[in-house]
Amino acid sequence: ETSTAAVPDAAVKKVGGLKWRWPVQGKVMQSFLASDPSRKGIKIQGEEGRIVRAAEGGTIVYSGDGLVGYGELIIIKHNKEYLSAYAYNRKRLVKEGDKVKRGAAVAEMGVNGGEALLHFEIRRQGKPVNPMAYLP
């Protein structure tokens, strides 16, 4: 793997047959809460323009701004079971159909509610799961 986009030796955690890494470094500002529709993922604080990276390799199945409340959104399909979603981006760096490796740059972090944040979700068979159980 000689992709310049990949971060060498980034910590990964093996869950569900996949190796997950943090999409951005930053403080988790809001945790996952299964019962709350607005908290189907975690919100990670960062800086506007910071590179958002694929938590695991896969195929870009959505790159757009058509889902209300998510802003510029990227969704990566990792396998039959898992998807990850990256929302509130300032700029999308990949398009639908692109194949990406873990750690590849997929977007630039944007601002939501006056704060630079990434909304990050992991879905297993379409259902949101707590990303903290997957991240190293």
mmCIF file of N, CA and C in Angstrom:
data_model
loop_
_atom_site.group_PDB
_atom_site.id
_atom_site.type_symbol
_atom_site.label_atom_id
_atom_site.label_comp_id
_atom_site.label_asym_id
_atom_site.label_seq_id
_atom_site.Cartn_x
_atom_site.Cartn_y
_atom_site.Cartn_z
ATOM 1 N N GLU A 1 0.850 -1.196 0.000
ATOM 2 C CA GLU A 1 0.000 0.000 0.000
ATOM 3 C C GLU A 1 0.881 1.238 0.000
ATOM 4 N N THR A 2 0.959 1.907 -1.100
ATOM 5 C CA THR A 2 1.803 3.099 -1.163
ATOM 6 C C THR A 2 0.985 4.352 -1.439
ATOM 7 N N SER A 3 -0.304 4.299 -1.091
ATOM 8 C CA SER A 3 -1.170 5.459 -1.289
ATOM 9 C C SER A 3 -0.711 6.606 -0.394
ATOM 10 N N THR A 4 -0.517 7.768 -0.983
ATOM 11 C CA THR A 4 -0.090 8.935 -0.203
ATOM 12 C C THR A 4 -1.213 9.408 0.714
ATOM 13 N N ALA A 5 -2.442 9.003 0.397
ATOM 14 C CA ALA A 5 -3.587 9.429 1.206
ATOM 15 C C ALA A 5 -3.679 8.649 2.517
ATOM 16 N N ALA A 6 -3.047 7.484 2.580
ATOM 17 C CA ALA A 6 -3.149 6.654 3.780
ATOM 18 C C ALA A 6 -2.183 7.148 4.849
ATOM 19 N N VAL A 7 -2.639 7.158 6.067
ATOM 20 C CA VAL A 7 -1.797 7.560 7.181
ATOM 21 C C VAL A 7 -1.089 6.318 7.709
ATOM 22 N N PRO A 8 0.246 6.299 7.714
ATOM 23 C CA PRO A 8 0.935 5.097 8.171
ATOM 24 C C PRO A 8 0.709 4.847 9.656
ATOM 25 N N ASP A 9 0.588 3.583 10.006
ATOM 26 C CA ASP A 9 0.495 3.164 11.398
ATOM 27 C C ASP A 9 -0.641 3.822 12.179
ATOM 28 N N ALA A 10 -1.685 4.287 11.480
ATOM 29 C CA ALA A 10 -2.829 4.836 12.210
ATOM 30 C C ALA A 10 -3.450 3.684 12.988
ATOM 31 N N ALA A 11 -3.823 3.964 14.219
ATOM 32 C CA ALA A 11 -4.394 2.917 15.068
ATOM 33 C C ALA A 11 -5.675 2.380 14.447
ATOM 34 N N VAL A 12 -5.825 1.069 14.459
ATOM 35 C CA VAL A 12 -7.048 0.444 13.960
ATOM 36 C C VAL A 12 -7.571 -0.537 15.002
ATOM 37 N N LYS A 13 -8.856 -0.827 14.891
ATOM 38 C CA LYS A 13 -9.487 -1.808 15.771
ATOM 39 C C LYS A 13 -10.252 -2.760 14.871
ATOM 40 N N LYS A 14 -10.055 -4.055 15.091
ATOM 41 C CA LYS A 14 -10.722 -5.043 14.250
ATOM 42 C C LYS A 14 -12.080 -5.408 14.857
ATOM 43 N N VAL A 15 -13.142 -5.087 14.124
ATOM 44 C CA VAL A 15 -14.504 -5.429 14.551
ATOM 45 C C VAL A 15 -15.281 -5.820 13.301
ATOM 46 N N GLY A 16 -16.043 -6.901 13.411
ATOM 47 C CA GLY A 16 -16.901 -7.311 12.288
ATOM 48 C C GLY A 16 -16.113 -7.662 11.039
ATOM 49 N N GLY A 17 -14.882 -8.137 11.221
ATOM 50 C CA GLY A 17 -14.062 -8.519 10.068
ATOM 51 C C GLY A 17 -13.451 -7.341 9.346
ATOM 52 N N LEU A 18 -13.640 -6.138 9.868
ATOM 53 C CA LEU A 18 -13.080 -4.931 9.268
ATOM 54 C C LEU A 18 -12.114 -4.292 10.251
ATOM 55 N N LYS A 19 -11.221 -3.466 9.723
ATOM 56 C CA LYS A 19 -10.294 -2.740 10.590
ATOM 57 C C LYS A 19 -10.669 -1.256 10.529
ATOM 58 N N TRP A 20 -11.131 -0.740 11.653
ATOM 59 C CA TRP A 20 -11.648 0.629 11.716
ATOM 60 C C TRP A 20 -10.605 1.578 12.287
ATOM 61 N N ARG A 21 -10.612 2.807 11.789
ATOM 62 C CA ARG A 21 -9.769 3.870 12.345
ATOM 63 C C ARG A 21 -10.618 5.133 12.481
ATOM 64 N N TRP A 22 -10.137 6.069 13.266
ATOM 65 C CA TRP A 22 -10.852 7.338 13.427
ATOM 66 C C TRP A 22 -10.853 8.091 12.100
ATOM 67 N N PRO A 23 -11.989 8.690 11.729
ATOM 68 C CA PRO A 23 -12.043 9.465 10.481
ATOM 69 C C PRO A 23 -11.315 10.810 10.615
ATOM 70 N N VAL A 24 -11.304 11.358 11.829
ATOM 71 C CA VAL A 24 -10.554 12.586 12.135
ATOM 72 C C VAL A 24 -10.130 12.481 13.600
ATOM 73 N N GLN A 25 -9.083 13.186 13.933
ATOM 74 C CA GLN A 25 -8.699 13.301 15.338
ATOM 75 C C GLN A 25 -9.498 14.460 15.916
ATOM 76 N N GLY A 26 -9.999 14.292 17.107
ATOM 77 C CA GLY A 26 -10.750 15.376 17.731
ATOM 78 C C GLY A 26 -11.532 14.859 18.916
ATOM 79 N N LYS A 27 -12.104 15.806 19.624
ATOM 80 C CA LYS A 27 -12.873 15.491 20.822
ATOM 81 C C LYS A 27 -14.288 15.099 20.418
ATOM 82 N N VAL A 28 -14.812 14.029 21.023
ATOM 83 C CA VAL A 28 -16.199 13.627 20.756
ATOM 84 C C VAL A 28 -17.112 14.562 21.545
ATOM 85 N N MET A 29 -17.885 15.360 20.804
ATOM 86 C CA MET A 29 -18.736 16.392 21.405
ATOM 87 C C MET A 29 -20.136 15.881 21.703
ATOM 88 N N GLN A 30 -20.542 14.842 20.965
ATOM 89 C CA GLN A 30 -21.858 14.260 21.224
ATOM 90 C C GLN A 30 -21.760 12.767 20.981
ATOM 91 N N SER A 31 -22.301 11.999 21.929
ATOM 92 C CA SER A 31 -22.210 10.553 21.819
ATOM 93 C C SER A 31 -23.431 9.972 21.122
ATOM 94 N N PHE A 32 -23.329 8.710 20.784
ATOM 95 C CA PHE A 32 -24.397 7.947 20.144
ATOM 96 C C PHE A 32 -25.491 7.653 21.173
ATOM 97 N N LEU A 33 -26.733 7.772 20.737
ATOM 98 C CA LEU A 33 -27.860 7.392 21.598
ATOM 99 C C LEU A 33 -28.915 6.757 20.698
ATOM 100 N N ALA A 34 -29.057 5.442 20.811
ATOM 101 C CA ALA A 34 -29.927 4.689 19.889
ATOM 102 C C ALA A 34 -31.358 5.213 19.876
ATOM 103 N N SER A 35 -31.843 5.688 21.031
ATOM 104 C CA SER A 35 -33.242 6.112 21.128
ATOM 105 C C SER A 35 -33.493 7.516 20.576
ATOM 106 N N ASP A 36 -32.420 8.249 20.243
ATOM 107 C CA ASP A 36 -32.559 9.631 19.791
ATOM 108 C C ASP A 36 -32.222 9.727 18.299
ATOM 109 N N PRO A 37 -33.218 10.068 17.452
ATOM 110 C CA PRO A 37 -32.985 10.122 16.006
ATOM 111 C C PRO A 37 -31.884 11.107 15.599
ATOM 112 N N SER A 38 -31.619 12.110 16.432
ATOM 113 C CA SER A 38 -30.580 13.082 16.073
ATOM 114 C C SER A 38 -29.194 12.619 16.532
ATOM 115 N N ARG A 39 -29.151 11.446 17.170
ATOM 116 C CA ARG A 39 -27.863 10.971 17.689
ATOM 117 C C ARG A 39 -27.547 9.551 17.221
ATOM 118 N N LYS A 40 -27.709 9.353 15.907
ATOM 119 C CA LYS A 40 -27.457 8.036 15.314
ATOM 120 C C LYS A 40 -25.969 7.826 15.030
ATOM 121 N N GLY A 41 -25.160 8.781 15.441
ATOM 122 C CA GLY A 41 -23.720 8.685 15.268
ATOM 123 C C GLY A 41 -23.051 9.491 16.351
ATOM 124 N N ILE A 42 -21.788 9.842 16.123
ATOM 125 C CA ILE A 42 -21.076 10.708 17.062
ATOM 126 C C ILE A 42 -20.667 11.984 16.338
ATOM 127 N N LYS A 43 -20.485 13.033 17.112
ATOM 128 C CA LYS A 43 -20.006 14.292 16.543
ATOM 129 C C LYS A 43 -18.595 14.518 17.078
ATOM 130 N N ILE A 44 -17.658 14.712 16.149
ATOM 131 C CA ILE A 44 -16.251 14.892 16.502
ATOM 132 C C ILE A 44 -15.846 16.323 16.150
ATOM 133 N N GLN A 45 -15.299 17.013 17.144
ATOM 134 C CA GLN A 45 -14.884 18.402 16.949
ATOM 135 C C GLN A 45 -13.537 18.432 16.234
ATOM 136 N N GLY A 46 -13.351 19.440 15.409
ATOM 137 C CA GLY A 46 -12.077 19.582 14.707
ATOM 138 C C GLY A 46 -11.895 20.994 14.215
ATOM 139 N N GLU A 47 -11.285 21.117 13.034
ATOM 140 C CA GLU A 47 -11.090 22.433 12.437
ATOM 141 C C GLU A 47 -11.673 22.411 11.042
ATOM 142 N N GLU A 48 -12.309 23.514 10.657
ATOM 143 C CA GLU A 48 -12.858 23.601 9.312
ATOM 144 C C GLU A 48 -11.744 23.359 8.303
ATOM 145 N N GLY A 49 -12.027 22.498 7.329
ATOM 146 C CA GLY A 49 -11.053 22.203 6.289
ATOM 147 C C GLY A 49 -10.163 21.010 6.597
ATOM 148 N N ARG A 50 -10.205 20.515 7.839
ATOM 149 C CA ARG A 50 -9.404 19.332 8.194
ATOM 150 C C ARG A 50 -9.844 18.155 7.319
ATOM 151 N N ILE A 51 -8.893 17.338 6.917
ATOM 152 C CA ILE A 51 -9.213 16.193 6.056
ATOM 153 C C ILE A 51 -9.940 15.111 6.847
ATOM 154 N N VAL A 52 -11.072 14.680 6.293
ATOM 155 C CA VAL A 52 -11.858 13.579 6.849
ATOM 156 C C VAL A 52 -11.437 12.333 6.069
ATOM 157 N N ARG A 53 -11.113 11.268 6.799
ATOM 158 C CA ARG A 53 -10.586 10.066 6.152
ATOM 159 C C ARG A 53 -11.531 8.880 6.301
ATOM 160 N N ALA A 54 -11.478 7.983 5.327
ATOM 161 C CA ALA A 54 -12.284 6.762 5.367
ATOM 162 C C ALA A 54 -11.895 5.942 6.593
ATOM 163 N N ALA A 55 -12.893 5.587 7.410
ATOM 164 C CA ALA A 55 -12.637 4.793 8.615
ATOM 165 C C ALA A 55 -12.230 3.364 8.249
ATOM 166 N N GLU A 56 -12.623 2.935 7.052
ATOM 167 C CA GLU A 56 -12.228 1.630 6.508
ATOM 168 C C GLU A 56 -12.427 1.724 5.003
ATOM 169 N N GLY A 57 -11.751 0.868 4.272
ATOM 170 C CA GLY A 57 -11.858 0.896 2.817
ATOM 171 C C GLY A 57 -13.232 0.452 2.335
ATOM 172 N N GLY A 58 -13.532 0.821 1.096
ATOM 173 C CA GLY A 58 -14.808 0.413 0.521
ATOM 174 C C GLY A 58 -15.128 1.206 -0.728
ATOM 175 N N THR A 59 -16.409 1.209 -1.072
ATOM 176 C CA THR A 59 -16.901 1.894 -2.262
ATOM 177 C C THR A 59 -17.798 3.051 -1.842
ATOM 178 N N ILE A 60 -17.606 4.196 -2.476
ATOM 179 C CA ILE A 60 -18.469 5.355 -2.194
ATOM 180 C C ILE A 60 -19.829 5.080 -2.822
ATOM 181 N N VAL A 61 -20.857 4.959 -1.971
ATOM 182 C CA VAL A 61 -22.205 4.697 -2.490
ATOM 183 C C VAL A 61 -23.064 5.960 -2.486
ATOM 184 N N TYR A 62 -22.607 6.997 -1.787
ATOM 185 C CA TYR A 62 -23.316 8.274 -1.825
ATOM 186 C C TYR A 62 -22.323 9.402 -1.616
ATOM 187 N N SER A 63 -22.431 10.418 -2.459
ATOM 188 C CA SER A 63 -21.633 11.626 -2.306
ATOM 189 C C SER A 63 -22.517 12.762 -2.785
ATOM 190 N N GLY A 64 -23.105 13.502 -1.839
ATOM 191 C CA GLY A 64 -24.045 14.538 -2.242
ATOM 192 C C GLY A 64 -24.581 15.311 -1.053
ATOM 193 N N ASP A 65 -25.579 16.140 -1.319
ATOM 194 C CA ASP A 65 -26.156 16.960 -0.249
ATOM 195 C C ASP A 65 -27.677 16.844 -0.231
ATOM 196 N N GLY A 66 -28.190 15.700 -0.684
ATOM 197 C CA GLY A 66 -29.636 15.530 -0.809
ATOM 198 C C GLY A 66 -30.354 15.045 0.445
ATOM 199 N N LEU A 67 -29.620 14.704 1.494
ATOM 200 C CA LEU A 67 -30.271 14.239 2.721
ATOM 201 C C LEU A 67 -30.336 15.383 3.718
ATOM 202 N N VAL A 68 -31.550 15.808 4.042
ATOM 203 C CA VAL A 68 -31.749 16.951 4.924
ATOM 204 C C VAL A 68 -31.070 16.715 6.274
ATOM 205 N N GLY A 69 -30.340 17.710 6.741
ATOM 206 C CA GLY A 69 -29.731 17.632 8.055
ATOM 207 C C GLY A 69 -28.323 17.067 8.067
ATOM 208 N N TYR A 70 -27.842 16.609 6.914
ATOM 209 C CA TYR A 70 -26.505 16.022 6.867
ATOM 210 C C TYR A 70 -25.491 16.879 6.112
ATOM 211 N N GLY A 71 -25.966 17.910 5.424
ATOM 212 C CA GLY A 71 -25.058 18.745 4.638
ATOM 213 C C GLY A 71 -24.393 17.934 3.541
ATOM 214 N N GLU A 72 -23.126 18.248 3.253
ATOM 215 C CA GLU A 72 -22.363 17.485 2.265
ATOM 216 C C GLU A 72 -22.034 16.145 2.909
ATOM 217 N N LEU A 73 -22.553 15.077 2.326
ATOM 218 C CA LEU A 73 -22.506 13.758 2.955
ATOM 219 C C LEU A 73 -21.783 12.746 2.076
ATOM 220 N N ILE A 74 -20.964 11.925 2.726
ATOM 221 C CA ILE A 74 -20.287 10.802 2.061
ATOM 222 C C ILE A 74 -20.730 9.525 2.773
ATOM 223 N N ILE A 75 -21.095 8.500 2.001
ATOM 224 C CA ILE A 75 -21.384 7.185 2.586
ATOM 225 C C ILE A 75 -20.504 6.152 1.884
ATOM 226 N N ILE A 76 -19.813 5.354 2.695
ATOM 227 C CA ILE A 76 -18.937 4.305 2.176
ATOM 228 C C ILE A 76 -19.528 2.946 2.538
ATOM 229 N N LYS A 77 -19.647 2.085 1.538
ATOM 230 C CA LYS A 77 -20.073 0.704 1.777
ATOM 231 C C LYS A 77 -18.801 -0.127 1.920
ATOM 232 N N HIS A 78 -18.657 -0.787 3.066
ATOM 233 C CA HIS A 78 -17.438 -1.550 3.342
ATOM 234 C C HIS A 78 -17.573 -3.018 2.933
ATOM 235 N N ASN A 79 -18.752 -3.572 3.152
ATOM 236 C CA ASN A 79 -19.051 -4.950 2.754
ATOM 237 C C ASN A 79 -20.570 -5.107 2.789
ATOM 238 N N LYS A 80 -21.058 -6.319 2.740
ATOM 239 C CA LYS A 80 -22.523 -6.526 2.721
ATOM 240 C C LYS A 80 -23.192 -6.003 3.990
ATOM 241 N N GLU A 81 -22.433 -5.996 5.089
ATOM 242 C CA GLU A 81 -23.013 -5.646 6.387
ATOM 243 C C GLU A 81 -22.868 -4.184 6.776
ATOM 244 N N TYR A 82 -21.723 -3.586 6.469
ATOM 245 C CA TYR A 82 -21.370 -2.288 7.059
ATOM 246 C C TYR A 82 -21.270 -1.129 6.074
ATOM 247 N N LEU A 83 -21.773 0.011 6.556
ATOM 248 C CA LEU A 83 -21.611 1.310 5.881
ATOM 249 C C LEU A 83 -21.069 2.288 6.917
ATOM 250 N N SER A 84 -20.373 3.311 6.450
ATOM 251 C CA SER A 84 -20.065 4.429 7.353
ATOM 252 C C SER A 84 -20.450 5.717 6.644
ATOM 253 N N ALA A 85 -20.854 6.700 7.441
ATOM 254 C CA ALA A 85 -21.329 7.977 6.905
ATOM 255 C C ALA A 85 -20.571 9.124 7.563
ATOM 256 N N TYR A 86 -20.289 10.145 6.744
ATOM 257 C CA TYR A 86 -19.496 11.301 7.155
ATOM 258 C C TYR A 86 -20.287 12.539 6.728
ATOM 259 N N ALA A 87 -20.781 13.310 7.696
ATOM 260 C CA ALA A 87 -21.680 14.414 7.366
ATOM 261 C C ALA A 87 -21.128 15.758 7.841
ATOM 262 N N TYR A 88 -21.785 16.826 7.399
ATOM 263 C CA TYR A 88 -21.453 18.232 7.690
ATOM 264 C C TYR A 88 -20.151 18.665 7.017
ATOM 265 N N ASN A 89 -19.788 18.025 5.914
ATOM 266 C CA ASN A 89 -18.529 18.403 5.277
ATOM 267 C C ASN A 89 -18.637 19.729 4.548
ATOM 268 N N ARG A 90 -17.487 20.380 4.400
ATOM 269 C CA ARG A 90 -17.403 21.616 3.630
ATOM 270 C C ARG A 90 -17.265 21.263 2.148
ATOM 271 N N LYS A 91 -16.527 20.194 1.890
ATOM 272 C CA LYS A 91 -16.242 19.810 0.509
ATOM 273 C C LYS A 91 -16.092 18.304 0.420
ATOM 274 N N ARG A 92 -16.704 17.716 -0.602
ATOM 275 C CA ARG A 92 -16.562 16.274 -0.840
ATOM 276 C C ARG A 92 -15.393 16.044 -1.796
ATOM 277 N N LEU A 93 -14.558 15.060 -1.502
ATOM 278 C CA LEU A 93 -13.368 14.804 -2.318
ATOM 279 C C LEU A 93 -13.477 13.522 -3.134
ATOM 280 N N VAL A 94 -14.599 12.834 -3.017
ATOM 281 C CA VAL A 94 -14.802 11.586 -3.747
ATOM 282 C C VAL A 94 -16.183 11.606 -4.392
ATOM 283 N N LYS A 95 -16.361 10.744 -5.389
ATOM 284 C CA LYS A 95 -17.673 10.659 -6.038
ATOM 285 C C LYS A 95 -18.189 9.227 -5.976
ATOM 286 N N GLU A 96 -19.483 9.081 -6.219
ATOM 287 C CA GLU A 96 -20.109 7.765 -6.163
ATOM 288 C C GLU A 96 -19.395 6.801 -7.111
ATOM 289 N N GLY A 97 -19.158 5.587 -6.626
ATOM 290 C CA GLY A 97 -18.478 4.574 -7.436
ATOM 291 C C GLY A 97 -16.987 4.503 -7.170
ATOM 292 N N ASP A 98 -16.422 5.566 -6.570
ATOM 293 C CA ASP A 98 -14.990 5.543 -6.244
ATOM 294 C C ASP A 98 -14.713 4.445 -5.226
ATOM 295 N N LYS A 99 -13.563 3.803 -5.383
ATOM 296 C CA LYS A 99 -13.095 2.831 -4.380
ATOM 297 C C LYS A 99 -12.027 3.546 -3.543
ATOM 298 N N VAL A 100 -12.137 3.420 -2.242
ATOM 299 C CA VAL A 100 -11.177 4.086 -1.360
ATOM 300 C C VAL A 100 -10.561 3.085 -0.386
ATOM 301 N N LYS A 101 -9.338 3.383 0.010
ATOM 302 C CA LYS A 101 -8.665 2.578 1.037
ATOM 303 C C LYS A 101 -8.882 3.212 2.389
ATOM 304 N N ARG A 102 -8.705 2.416 3.444
ATOM 305 C CA ARG A 102 -8.766 2.960 4.795
ATOM 306 C C ARG A 102 -7.767 4.109 4.890
ATOM 307 N N GLY A 103 -8.221 5.242 5.435
ATOM 308 C CA GLY A 103 -7.343 6.389 5.597
ATOM 309 C C GLY A 103 -7.328 7.343 4.416
ATOM 310 N N ALA A 104 -8.008 6.980 3.331
ATOM 311 C CA ALA A 104 -8.056 7.868 2.161
ATOM 312 C C ALA A 104 -8.843 9.128 2.504
ATOM 313 N N ALA A 105 -8.412 10.266 1.954
ATOM 314 C CA ALA A 105 -9.122 11.530 2.156
ATOM 315 C C ALA A 105 -10.445 11.464 1.394
ATOM 316 N N VAL A 106 -11.576 11.683 2.099
ATOM 317 C CA VAL A 106 -12.881 11.644 1.433
ATOM 318 C C VAL A 106 -13.593 12.995 1.442
ATOM 319 N N ALA A 107 -13.210 13.876 2.384
ATOM 320 C CA ALA A 107 -13.899 15.165 2.493
ATOM 321 C C ALA A 107 -13.064 16.139 3.308
ATOM 322 N N GLU A 108 -13.522 17.397 3.306
ATOM 323 C CA GLU A 108 -12.963 18.419 4.190
ATOM 324 C C GLU A 108 -14.026 18.759 5.220
ATOM 325 N N MET A 109 -13.612 18.819 6.472
ATOM 326 C CA MET A 109 -14.544 19.093 7.565
ATOM 327 C C MET A 109 -15.198 20.460 7.395
ATOM 328 N N GLY A 110 -16.483 20.495 7.694
ATOM 329 C CA GLY A 110 -17.236 21.735 7.599
ATOM 330 C C GLY A 110 -17.713 22.199 8.959
ATOM 331 N N VAL A 111 -18.591 23.188 8.930
ATOM 332 C CA VAL A 111 -19.087 23.783 10.167
ATOM 333 C C VAL A 111 -20.576 23.488 10.280
ATOM 334 N N ASN A 112 -21.014 23.116 11.477
ATOM 335 C CA ASN A 112 -22.439 22.920 11.730
ATOM 336 C C ASN A 112 -22.764 23.621 13.038
ATOM 337 N N GLY A 113 -23.778 24.494 13.017
ATOM 338 C CA GLY A 113 -24.150 25.233 14.221
ATOM 339 C C GLY A 113 -22.996 26.067 14.758
ATOM 340 N N GLY A 114 -22.194 26.621 13.853
ATOM 341 C CA GLY A 114 -21.112 27.506 14.266
ATOM 342 C C GLY A 114 -19.855 26.795 14.747
ATOM 343 N N GLU A 115 -19.856 25.452 14.706
ATOM 344 C CA GLU A 115 -18.712 24.681 15.181
ATOM 345 C C GLU A 115 -18.210 23.757 14.088
ATOM 346 N N ALA A 116 -16.893 23.609 14.004
ATOM 347 C CA ALA A 116 -16.332 22.647 13.055
ATOM 348 C C ALA A 116 -16.550 21.251 13.630
ATOM 349 N N LEU A 117 -17.381 20.472 12.946
ATOM 350 C CA LEU A 117 -17.763 19.148 13.446
ATOM 351 C C LEU A 117 -17.841 18.153 12.299
ATOM 352 N N LEU A 118 -17.552 16.899 12.635
ATOM 353 C CA LEU A 118 -17.861 15.797 11.731
ATOM 354 C C LEU A 118 -18.928 14.953 12.416
ATOM 355 N N HIS A 119 -20.010 14.682 11.687
ATOM 356 C CA HIS A 119 -21.004 13.725 12.183
ATOM 357 C C HIS A 119 -20.625 12.403 11.530
ATOM 358 N N PHE A 120 -20.347 11.377 12.356
ATOM 359 C CA PHE A 120 -19.861 10.093 11.871
ATOM 360 C C PHE A 120 -20.791 8.979 12.332
ATOM 361 N N GLU A 121 -21.220 8.157 11.379
ATOM 362 C CA GLU A 121 -22.104 7.035 11.697
ATOM 363 C C GLU A 121 -21.532 5.745 11.147
ATOM 364 N N ILE A 122 -21.783 4.670 11.861
ATOM 365 C CA ILE A 122 -21.547 3.328 11.329
ATOM 366 C C ILE A 122 -22.900 2.624 11.362
ATOM 367 N N ARG A 123 -23.237 2.003 10.236
ATOM 368 C CA ARG A 123 -24.493 1.252 10.173
ATOM 369 C C ARG A 123 -24.189 -0.200 9.845
ATOM 370 N N ARG A 124 -24.835 -1.078 10.610
ATOM 371 C CA ARG A 124 -24.709 -2.507 10.369
ATOM 372 C C ARG A 124 -26.061 -3.006 9.905
ATOM 373 N N GLN A 125 -26.123 -3.549 8.697
ATOM 374 C CA GLN A 125 -27.379 -3.991 8.077
ATOM 375 C C GLN A 125 -28.424 -2.880 8.145
ATOM 376 N N GLY A 126 -27.969 -1.644 7.872
ATOM 377 C CA GLY A 126 -28.877 -0.499 7.802
ATOM 378 C C GLY A 126 -29.202 0.153 9.119
ATOM 379 N N LYS A 127 -28.842 -0.478 10.240
ATOM 380 C CA LYS A 127 -29.161 0.080 11.563
ATOM 381 C C LYS A 127 -27.947 0.775 12.151
ATOM 382 N N PRO A 128 -28.136 2.002 12.675
ATOM 383 C CA PRO A 128 -27.016 2.694 13.307
ATOM 384 C C PRO A 128 -26.510 1.918 14.522
ATOM 385 N N VAL A 129 -25.197 1.816 14.641
ATOM 386 C CA VAL A 129 -24.567 1.190 15.806
ATOM 387 C C VAL A 129 -23.639 2.215 16.441
ATOM 388 N N ASN A 130 -23.246 1.990 17.669
ATOM 389 C CA ASN A 130 -22.391 2.956 18.367
ATOM 390 C C ASN A 130 -20.973 2.911 17.796
ATOM 391 N N PRO A 131 -20.540 3.992 17.127
ATOM 392 C CA PRO A 131 -19.205 3.988 16.534
ATOM 393 C C PRO A 131 -18.080 3.771 17.546
ATOM 394 N N MET A 132 -18.325 4.155 18.804
ATOM 395 C CA MET A 132 -17.288 4.024 19.821
ATOM 396 C C MET A 132 -16.895 2.566 20.053
ATOM 397 N N ALA A 133 -17.801 1.646 19.734
ATOM 398 C CA ALA A 133 -17.495 0.226 19.887
ATOM 399 C C ALA A 133 -16.574 -0.279 18.765
ATOM 400 N N TYR A 134 -16.420 0.536 17.719
ATOM 401 C CA TYR A 134 -15.655 0.137 16.532
ATOM 402 C C TYR A 134 -14.325 0.878 16.418
ATOM 403 N N LEU A 135 -14.244 2.033 17.074
ATOM 404 C CA LEU A 135 -13.048 2.868 16.913
ATOM 405 C C LEU A 135 -11.991 2.524 17.942
ATOM 406 N N PRO A 136 -10.718 2.598 17.554
ATOM 407 C CA PRO A 136 -9.644 2.235 18.501
ATOM 408 C C PRO A 136 -9.528 3.214 19.668
#
